[in-house]
mmCIF file of C-alpha atoms in Angstrom:
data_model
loop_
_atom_site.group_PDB
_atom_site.id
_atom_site.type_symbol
_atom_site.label_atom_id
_atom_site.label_comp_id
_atom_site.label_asym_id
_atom_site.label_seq_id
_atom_site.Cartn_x
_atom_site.Cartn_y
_atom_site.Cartn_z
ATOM 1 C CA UNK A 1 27.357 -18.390 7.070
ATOM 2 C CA UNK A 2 26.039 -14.873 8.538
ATOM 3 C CA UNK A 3 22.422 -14.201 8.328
ATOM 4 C CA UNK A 4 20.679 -11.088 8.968
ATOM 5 C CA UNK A 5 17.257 -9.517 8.855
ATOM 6 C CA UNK A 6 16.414 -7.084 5.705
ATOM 7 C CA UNK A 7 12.954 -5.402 5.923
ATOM 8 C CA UNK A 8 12.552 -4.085 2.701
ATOM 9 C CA UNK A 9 9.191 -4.019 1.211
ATOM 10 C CA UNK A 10 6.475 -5.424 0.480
ATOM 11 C CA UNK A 11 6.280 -4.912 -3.527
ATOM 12 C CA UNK A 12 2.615 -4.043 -3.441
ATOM 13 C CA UNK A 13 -0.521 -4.327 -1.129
ATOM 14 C CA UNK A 14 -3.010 -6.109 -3.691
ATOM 15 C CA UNK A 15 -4.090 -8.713 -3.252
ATOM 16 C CA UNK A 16 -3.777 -9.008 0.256
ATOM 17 C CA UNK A 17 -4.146 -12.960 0.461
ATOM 18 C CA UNK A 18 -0.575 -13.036 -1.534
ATOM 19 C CA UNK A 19 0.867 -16.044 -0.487
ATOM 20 C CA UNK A 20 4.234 -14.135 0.012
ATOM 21 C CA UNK A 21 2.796 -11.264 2.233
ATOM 22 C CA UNK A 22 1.413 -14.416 4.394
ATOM 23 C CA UNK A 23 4.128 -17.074 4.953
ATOM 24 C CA UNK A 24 7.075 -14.325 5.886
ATOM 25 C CA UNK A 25 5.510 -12.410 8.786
ATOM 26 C CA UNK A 26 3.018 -12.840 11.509
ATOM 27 C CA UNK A 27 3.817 -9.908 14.029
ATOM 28 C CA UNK A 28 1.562 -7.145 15.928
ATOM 29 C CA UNK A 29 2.733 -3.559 15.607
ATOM 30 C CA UNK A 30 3.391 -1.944 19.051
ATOM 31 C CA UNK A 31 3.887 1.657 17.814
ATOM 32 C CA UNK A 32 1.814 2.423 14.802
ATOM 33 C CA UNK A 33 -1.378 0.502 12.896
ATOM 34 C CA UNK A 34 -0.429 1.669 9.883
ATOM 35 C CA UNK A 35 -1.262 -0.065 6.929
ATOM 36 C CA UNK A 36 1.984 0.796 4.704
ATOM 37 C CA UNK A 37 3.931 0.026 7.467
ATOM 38 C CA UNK A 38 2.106 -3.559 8.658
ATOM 39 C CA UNK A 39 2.900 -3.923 4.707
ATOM 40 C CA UNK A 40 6.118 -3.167 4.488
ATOM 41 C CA UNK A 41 7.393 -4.894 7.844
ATOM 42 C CA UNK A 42 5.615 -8.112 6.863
ATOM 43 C CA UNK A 43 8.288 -8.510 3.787
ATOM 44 C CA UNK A 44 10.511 -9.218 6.245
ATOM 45 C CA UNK A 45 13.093 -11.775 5.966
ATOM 46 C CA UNK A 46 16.266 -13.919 6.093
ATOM 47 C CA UNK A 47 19.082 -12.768 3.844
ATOM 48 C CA UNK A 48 21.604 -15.487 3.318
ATOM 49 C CA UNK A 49 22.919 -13.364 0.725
ATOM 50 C CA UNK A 50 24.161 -10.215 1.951
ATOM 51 C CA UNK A 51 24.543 -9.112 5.598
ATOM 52 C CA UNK A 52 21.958 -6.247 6.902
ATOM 53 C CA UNK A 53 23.131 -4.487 10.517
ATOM 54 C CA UNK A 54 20.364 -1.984 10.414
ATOM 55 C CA UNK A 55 17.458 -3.587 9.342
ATOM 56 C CA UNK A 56 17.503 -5.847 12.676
ATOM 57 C CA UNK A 57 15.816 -3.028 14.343
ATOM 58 C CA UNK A 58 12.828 -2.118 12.163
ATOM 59 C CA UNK A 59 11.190 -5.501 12.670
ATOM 60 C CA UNK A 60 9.230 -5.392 15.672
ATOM 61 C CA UNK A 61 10.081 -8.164 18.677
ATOM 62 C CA UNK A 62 8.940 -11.375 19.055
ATOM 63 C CA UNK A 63 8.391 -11.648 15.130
ATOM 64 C CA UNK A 64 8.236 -15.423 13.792
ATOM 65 C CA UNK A 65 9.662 -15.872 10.243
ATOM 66 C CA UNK A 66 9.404 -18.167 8.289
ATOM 67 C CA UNK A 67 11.118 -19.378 4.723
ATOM 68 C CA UNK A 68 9.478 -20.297 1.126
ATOM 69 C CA UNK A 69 10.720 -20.176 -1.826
ATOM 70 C CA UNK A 70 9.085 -16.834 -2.907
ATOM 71 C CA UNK A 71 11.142 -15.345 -0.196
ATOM 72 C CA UNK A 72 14.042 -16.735 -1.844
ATOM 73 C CA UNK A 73 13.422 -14.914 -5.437
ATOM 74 C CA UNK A 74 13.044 -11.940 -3.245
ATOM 75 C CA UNK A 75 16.461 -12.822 -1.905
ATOM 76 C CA UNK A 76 17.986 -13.194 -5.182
ATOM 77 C CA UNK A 77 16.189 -9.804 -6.533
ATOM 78 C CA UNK A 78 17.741 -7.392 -3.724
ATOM 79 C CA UNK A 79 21.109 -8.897 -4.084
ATOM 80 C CA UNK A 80 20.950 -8.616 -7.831
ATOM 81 C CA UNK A 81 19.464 -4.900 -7.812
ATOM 82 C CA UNK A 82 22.522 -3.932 -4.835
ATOM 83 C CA UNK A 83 25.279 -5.399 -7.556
ATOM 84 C CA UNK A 84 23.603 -3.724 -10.584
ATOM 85 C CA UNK A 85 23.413 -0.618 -8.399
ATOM 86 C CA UNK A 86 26.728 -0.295 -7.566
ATOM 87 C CA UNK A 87 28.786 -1.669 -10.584
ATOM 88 C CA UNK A 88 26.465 1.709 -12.332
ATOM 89 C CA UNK A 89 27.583 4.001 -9.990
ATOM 90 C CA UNK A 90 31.407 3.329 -9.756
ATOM 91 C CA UNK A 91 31.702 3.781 -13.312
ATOM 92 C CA UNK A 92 29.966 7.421 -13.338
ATOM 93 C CA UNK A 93 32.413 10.578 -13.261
ATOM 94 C CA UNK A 94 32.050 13.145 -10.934
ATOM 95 C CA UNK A 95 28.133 13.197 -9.156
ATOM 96 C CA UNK A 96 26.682 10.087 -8.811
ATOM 97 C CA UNK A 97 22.681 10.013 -8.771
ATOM 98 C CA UNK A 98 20.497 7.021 -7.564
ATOM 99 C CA UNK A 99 16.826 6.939 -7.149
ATOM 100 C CA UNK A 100 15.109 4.245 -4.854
ATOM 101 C CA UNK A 101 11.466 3.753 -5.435
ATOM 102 C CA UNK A 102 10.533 1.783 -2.257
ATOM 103 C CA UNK A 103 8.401 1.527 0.592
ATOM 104 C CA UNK A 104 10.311 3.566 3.224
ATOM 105 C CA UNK A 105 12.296 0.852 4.914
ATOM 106 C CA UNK A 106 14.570 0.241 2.345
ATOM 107 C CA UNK A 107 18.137 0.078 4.046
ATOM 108 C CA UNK A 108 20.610 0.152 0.721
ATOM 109 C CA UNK A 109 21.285 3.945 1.186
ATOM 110 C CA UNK A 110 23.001 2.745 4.512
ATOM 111 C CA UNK A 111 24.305 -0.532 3.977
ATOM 112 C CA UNK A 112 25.731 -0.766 0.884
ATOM 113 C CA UNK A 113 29.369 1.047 0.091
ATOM 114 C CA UNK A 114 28.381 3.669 -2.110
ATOM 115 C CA UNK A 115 32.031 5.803 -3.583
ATOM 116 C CA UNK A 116 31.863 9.304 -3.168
ATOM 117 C CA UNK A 117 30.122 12.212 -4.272
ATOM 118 C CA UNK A 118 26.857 9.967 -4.440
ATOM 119 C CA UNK A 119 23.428 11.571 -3.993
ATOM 120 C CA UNK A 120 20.490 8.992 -3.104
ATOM 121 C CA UNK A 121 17.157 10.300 -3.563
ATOM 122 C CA UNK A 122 14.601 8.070 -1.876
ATOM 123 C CA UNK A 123 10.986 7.991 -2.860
ATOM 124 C CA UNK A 124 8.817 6.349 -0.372
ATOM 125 C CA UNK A 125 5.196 6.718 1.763
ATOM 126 C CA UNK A 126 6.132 9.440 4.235
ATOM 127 C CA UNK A 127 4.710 7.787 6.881
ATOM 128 C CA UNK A 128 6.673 4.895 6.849
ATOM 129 C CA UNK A 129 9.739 6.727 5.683
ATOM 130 C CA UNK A 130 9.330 9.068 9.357
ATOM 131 C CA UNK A 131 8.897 5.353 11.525
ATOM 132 C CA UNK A 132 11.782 3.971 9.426
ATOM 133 C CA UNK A 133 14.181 6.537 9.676
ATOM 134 C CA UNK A 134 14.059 7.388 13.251
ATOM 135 C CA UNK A 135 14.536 3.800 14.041
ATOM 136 C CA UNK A 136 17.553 4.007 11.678
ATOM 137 C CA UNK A 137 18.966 7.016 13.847
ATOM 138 C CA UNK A 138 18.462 5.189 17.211
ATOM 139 C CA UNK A 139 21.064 2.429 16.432
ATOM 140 C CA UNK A 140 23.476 4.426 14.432
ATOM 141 C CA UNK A 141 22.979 4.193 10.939
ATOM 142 C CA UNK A 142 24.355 6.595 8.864
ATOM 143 C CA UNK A 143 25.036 7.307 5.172
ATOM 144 C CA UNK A 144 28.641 6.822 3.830
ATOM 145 C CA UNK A 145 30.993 10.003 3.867
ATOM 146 C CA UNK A 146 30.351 12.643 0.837
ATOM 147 C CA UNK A 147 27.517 11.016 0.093
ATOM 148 C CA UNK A 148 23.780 12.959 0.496
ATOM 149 C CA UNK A 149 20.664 10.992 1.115
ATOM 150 C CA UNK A 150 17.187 12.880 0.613
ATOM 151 C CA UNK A 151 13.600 11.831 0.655
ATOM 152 C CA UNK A 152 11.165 12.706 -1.303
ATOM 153 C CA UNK A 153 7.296 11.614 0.326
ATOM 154 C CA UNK A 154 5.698 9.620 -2.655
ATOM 155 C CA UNK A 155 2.332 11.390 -2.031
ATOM 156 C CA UNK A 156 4.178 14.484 -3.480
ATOM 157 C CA UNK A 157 1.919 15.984 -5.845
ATOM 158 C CA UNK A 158 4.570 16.072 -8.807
ATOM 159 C CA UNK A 159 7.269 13.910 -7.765
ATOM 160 C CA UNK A 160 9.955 14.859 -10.694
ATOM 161 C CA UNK A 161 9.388 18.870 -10.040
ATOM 162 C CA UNK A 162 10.180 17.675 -6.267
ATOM 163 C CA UNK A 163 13.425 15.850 -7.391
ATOM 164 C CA UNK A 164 14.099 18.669 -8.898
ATOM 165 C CA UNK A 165 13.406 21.241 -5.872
ATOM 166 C CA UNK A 166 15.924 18.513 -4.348
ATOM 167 C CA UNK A 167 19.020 19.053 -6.988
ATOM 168 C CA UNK A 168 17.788 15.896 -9.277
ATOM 169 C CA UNK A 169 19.677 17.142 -12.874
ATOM 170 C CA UNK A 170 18.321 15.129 -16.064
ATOM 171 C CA UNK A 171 21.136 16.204 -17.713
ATOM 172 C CA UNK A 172 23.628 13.920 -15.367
ATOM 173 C CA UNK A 173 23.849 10.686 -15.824
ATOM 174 C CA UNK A 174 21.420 8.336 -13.194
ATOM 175 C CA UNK A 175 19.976 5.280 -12.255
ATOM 176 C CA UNK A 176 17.009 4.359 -10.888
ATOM 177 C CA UNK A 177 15.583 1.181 -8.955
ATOM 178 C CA UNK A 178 12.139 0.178 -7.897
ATOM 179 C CA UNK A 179 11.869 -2.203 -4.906
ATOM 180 C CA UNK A 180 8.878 -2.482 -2.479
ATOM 181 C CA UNK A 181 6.713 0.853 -3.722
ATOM 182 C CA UNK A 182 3.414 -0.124 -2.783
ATOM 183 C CA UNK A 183 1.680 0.021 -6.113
ATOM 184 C CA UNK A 184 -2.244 -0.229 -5.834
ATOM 185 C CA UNK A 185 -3.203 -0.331 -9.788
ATOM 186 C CA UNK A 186 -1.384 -0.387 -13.345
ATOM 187 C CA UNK A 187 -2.410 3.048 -13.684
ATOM 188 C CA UNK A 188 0.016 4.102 -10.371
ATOM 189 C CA UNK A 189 2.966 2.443 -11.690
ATOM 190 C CA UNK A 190 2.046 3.859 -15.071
ATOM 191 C CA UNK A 191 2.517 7.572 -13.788
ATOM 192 C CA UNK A 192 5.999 6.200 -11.818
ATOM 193 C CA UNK A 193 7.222 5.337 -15.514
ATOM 194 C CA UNK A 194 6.303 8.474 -16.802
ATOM 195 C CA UNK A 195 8.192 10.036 -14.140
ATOM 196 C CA UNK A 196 11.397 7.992 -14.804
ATOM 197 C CA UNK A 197 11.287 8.322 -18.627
ATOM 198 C CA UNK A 198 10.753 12.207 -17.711
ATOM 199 C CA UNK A 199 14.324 12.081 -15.329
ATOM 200 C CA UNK A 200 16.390 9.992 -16.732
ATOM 201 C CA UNK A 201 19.086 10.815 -19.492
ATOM 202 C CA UNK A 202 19.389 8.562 -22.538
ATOM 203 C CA UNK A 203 21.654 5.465 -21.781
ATOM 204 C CA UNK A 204 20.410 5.603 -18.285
ATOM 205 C CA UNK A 205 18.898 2.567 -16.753
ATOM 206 C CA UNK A 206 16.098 1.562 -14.630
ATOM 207 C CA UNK A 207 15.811 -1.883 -13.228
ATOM 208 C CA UNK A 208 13.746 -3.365 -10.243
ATOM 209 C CA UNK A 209 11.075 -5.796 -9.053
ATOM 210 C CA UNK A 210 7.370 -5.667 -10.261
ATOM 211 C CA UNK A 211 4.245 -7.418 -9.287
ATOM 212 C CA UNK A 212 3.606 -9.876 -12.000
ATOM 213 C CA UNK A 213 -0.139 -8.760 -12.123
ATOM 214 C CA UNK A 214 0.662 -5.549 -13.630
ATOM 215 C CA UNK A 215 0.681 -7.746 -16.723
ATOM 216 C CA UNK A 216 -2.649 -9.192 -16.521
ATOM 217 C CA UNK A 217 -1.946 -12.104 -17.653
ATOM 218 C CA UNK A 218 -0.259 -15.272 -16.279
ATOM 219 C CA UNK A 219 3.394 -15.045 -15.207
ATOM 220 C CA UNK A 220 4.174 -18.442 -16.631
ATOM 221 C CA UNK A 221 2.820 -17.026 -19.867
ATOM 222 C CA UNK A 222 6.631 -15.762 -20.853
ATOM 223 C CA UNK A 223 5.931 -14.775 -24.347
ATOM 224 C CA UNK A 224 2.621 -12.702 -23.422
ATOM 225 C CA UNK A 225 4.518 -11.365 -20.420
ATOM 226 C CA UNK A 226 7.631 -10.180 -22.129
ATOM 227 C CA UNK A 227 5.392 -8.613 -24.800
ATOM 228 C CA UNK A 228 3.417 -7.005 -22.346
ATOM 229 C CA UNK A 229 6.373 -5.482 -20.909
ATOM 230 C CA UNK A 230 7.970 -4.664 -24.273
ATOM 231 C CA UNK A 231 5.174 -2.750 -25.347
ATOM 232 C CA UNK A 232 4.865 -0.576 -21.902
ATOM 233 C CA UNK A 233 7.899 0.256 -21.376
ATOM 234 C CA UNK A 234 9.089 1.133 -25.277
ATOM 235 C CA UNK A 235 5.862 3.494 -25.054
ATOM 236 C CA UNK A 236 7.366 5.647 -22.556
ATOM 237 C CA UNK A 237 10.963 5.230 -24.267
ATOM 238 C CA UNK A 238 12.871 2.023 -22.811
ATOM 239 C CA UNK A 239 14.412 -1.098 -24.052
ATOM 240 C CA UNK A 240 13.166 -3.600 -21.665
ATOM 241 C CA UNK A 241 14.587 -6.801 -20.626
ATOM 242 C CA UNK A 242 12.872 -9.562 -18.396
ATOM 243 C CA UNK A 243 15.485 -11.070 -16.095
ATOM 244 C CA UNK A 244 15.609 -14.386 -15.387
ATOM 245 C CA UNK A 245 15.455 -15.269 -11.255
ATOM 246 C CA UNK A 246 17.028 -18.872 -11.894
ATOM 247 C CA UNK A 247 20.388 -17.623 -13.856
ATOM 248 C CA UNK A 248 20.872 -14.823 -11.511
ATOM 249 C CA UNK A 249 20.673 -17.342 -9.151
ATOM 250 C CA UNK A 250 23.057 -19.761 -10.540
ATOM 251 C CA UNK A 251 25.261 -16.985 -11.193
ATOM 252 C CA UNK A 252 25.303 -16.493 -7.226
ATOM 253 C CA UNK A 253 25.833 -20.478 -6.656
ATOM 254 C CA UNK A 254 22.140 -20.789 -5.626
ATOM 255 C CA UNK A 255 19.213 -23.045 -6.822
ATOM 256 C CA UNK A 256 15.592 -22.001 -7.111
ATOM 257 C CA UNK A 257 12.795 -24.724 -6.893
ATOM 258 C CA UNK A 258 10.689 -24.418 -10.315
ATOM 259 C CA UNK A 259 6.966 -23.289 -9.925
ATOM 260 C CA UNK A 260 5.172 -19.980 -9.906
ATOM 261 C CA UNK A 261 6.481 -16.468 -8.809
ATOM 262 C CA UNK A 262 4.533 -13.464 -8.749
ATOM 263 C CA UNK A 263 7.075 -11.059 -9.657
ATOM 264 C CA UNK A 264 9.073 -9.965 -12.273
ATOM 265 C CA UNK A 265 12.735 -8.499 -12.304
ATOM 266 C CA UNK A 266 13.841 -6.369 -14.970
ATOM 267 C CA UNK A 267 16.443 -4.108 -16.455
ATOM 268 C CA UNK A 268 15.231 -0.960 -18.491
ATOM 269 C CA UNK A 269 17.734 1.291 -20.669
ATOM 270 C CA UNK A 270 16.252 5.122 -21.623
ATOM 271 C CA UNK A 271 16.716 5.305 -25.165
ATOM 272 C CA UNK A 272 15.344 9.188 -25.436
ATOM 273 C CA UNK A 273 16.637 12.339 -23.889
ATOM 274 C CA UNK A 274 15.455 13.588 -20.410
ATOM 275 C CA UNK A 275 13.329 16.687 -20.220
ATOM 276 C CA UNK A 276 15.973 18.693 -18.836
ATOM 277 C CA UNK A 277 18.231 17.469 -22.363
ATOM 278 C CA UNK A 278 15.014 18.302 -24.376
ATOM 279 C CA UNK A 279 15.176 21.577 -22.493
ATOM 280 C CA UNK A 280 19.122 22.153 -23.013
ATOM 281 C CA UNK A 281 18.472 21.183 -26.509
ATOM 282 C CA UNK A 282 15.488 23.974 -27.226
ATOM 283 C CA UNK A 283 17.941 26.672 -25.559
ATOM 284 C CA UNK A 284 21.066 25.558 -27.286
ATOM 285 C CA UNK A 285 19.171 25.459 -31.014
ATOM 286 C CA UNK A 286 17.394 28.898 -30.478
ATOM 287 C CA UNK A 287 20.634 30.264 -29.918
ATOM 288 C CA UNK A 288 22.104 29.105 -32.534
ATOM 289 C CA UNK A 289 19.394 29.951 -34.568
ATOM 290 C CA UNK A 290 19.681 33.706 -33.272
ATOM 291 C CA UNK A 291 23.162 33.872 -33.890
ATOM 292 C CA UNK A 292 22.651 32.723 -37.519
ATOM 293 C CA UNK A 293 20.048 35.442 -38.228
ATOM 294 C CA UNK A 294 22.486 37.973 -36.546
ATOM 295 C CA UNK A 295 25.026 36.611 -39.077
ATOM 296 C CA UNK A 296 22.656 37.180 -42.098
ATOM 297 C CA UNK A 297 21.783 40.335 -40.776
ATOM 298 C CA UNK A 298 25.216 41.591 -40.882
#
């Protein structure tokens, strides 16, 4: 079986002791002490699962992995997030949008075999994005043909008016995935779900990986967890649904050991309109309202 390296993300950067952010990389950056970067290189690992080419040459040399089984859920999230990615995107007409949340080294815009007329918007710490990317370039890696891939820094002061500056269109079907982006409170990831409800179209999903402390309270907890998540996300206008690591990874002909994971995958459908179909909607009713007046007028 082919194995390769996929550095993609550490999903947030509190608390440091996590016992995933400790057991999967032990390596001393050569080119940059960044602290996004150290974070987002030490989610580094083996991907039985799907093969990487590019992400071989963002981890620095010399770097000693090793397994656990929280590296395999993380294993079993990225391959489930590529599938649900792509199955979205091949059955969308004409433009294709996709927005990765992540932490800058996030390879799928390159290695995965996105159809055409697919526009990837990355969001991402700039800093990292600017290391990643020209690392990316030096080997080769390059976005499929008539696709577009553009970046948006996530320190952007209003991230959906810079989607927008970008060609993002709310009233186009999308579908957004979170992976990696280093959140630092409930309050940050909060504002990120504001932003999605505020971009995406009704019927549009958004699925990912979270930290399982965003819940405050105990993972293993499912009933307080799922209602936790239930309530957030159906506040901002989404029909949430916890997905279970184990079946996704029976489905894939893997096994999970039982015990505690600090994560939770998900799958989100938008059940309201976007803000630009709120917008379409005010224009389209005042004109009909105008040209009924004109008609009573008359």
């Amino acid at each position: 079986m082919g194995f390769s390296l996929r550095c993609a993300s550490v999903l947030v950067p509190f608390p440091f002791n996590n016992k995933r952010n400790r057991g999967l990389l032990r390596a001393q950056l050569s080119d940059e002490n960044d602290p996004l970067l150290r974070l987002a290189i030490n989610s580094a690992s083996l991907q039985p699962l799907f093969m990487d080419p590019y992400a071989g040459c963002l981890v620095p040399p010399h770097t000693r992995l090793n397994f656990e089984n929280s590296s395999k859920h993380y294993c079993i999230a990225t391959k489930f997030i590529d599938d649900k990615l792509l199955r979205t995107v091949n059955h969308m007409d004409g433009l294709k949008q996709v927005v990765l949340f992540s932490d800058g080294m996030d390879t799928r815009p390159y290695r995965l075999n996105w159809p055409s007329s697919t526009i990837i918007f990355d969001i991402s710490p700039e800093r990292v994005y600017q290391n990643a990317i020209e690392k990316l370039q030096d080997v080769g890696a390059k976005i499929p043909r008539s696709c577009l891939f553009l970046h948006i820094p996530l320190e952007s002061s209003n991230i959906q008016e810079a989607l927008h500056m970008k060609g993002f269109n709310g009233n186009r079907p999308s579908i957004l995935a979170i992976q990696g982006l280093p959140l630092m409170t409930l309050v940050s990831f909060k504002e990120i779900l504001l932003t999605v409800s505020g971009m995406a179209m009704d019927g549009c999903l958004f699925l990912g990986e979270l930290p399982a402390w965003l819940a405050e309270t105990k993972i293993g907890t499912k009933s307080s967890t799922e209602k936790w998540m239930d309530n957030l996300f159906m506040s901002n206008g989404f029909k949430v649904d916890m997905v279970s690591y184990h079946k996704v990874a029976k489905s894939l002909g893997k096994a999970l050991k039982l015990g505690d994971h600090k994560y939770i995958l998900f799958v989100a459908e938008q059940l309201r309109f976007s803000d630009d179909q709120m917008e379409t909607w005010k224009i389209e009713s005042q004109r009909v309202e105008e040209d009924r007046k004109g008609e009573d007028f008359e």
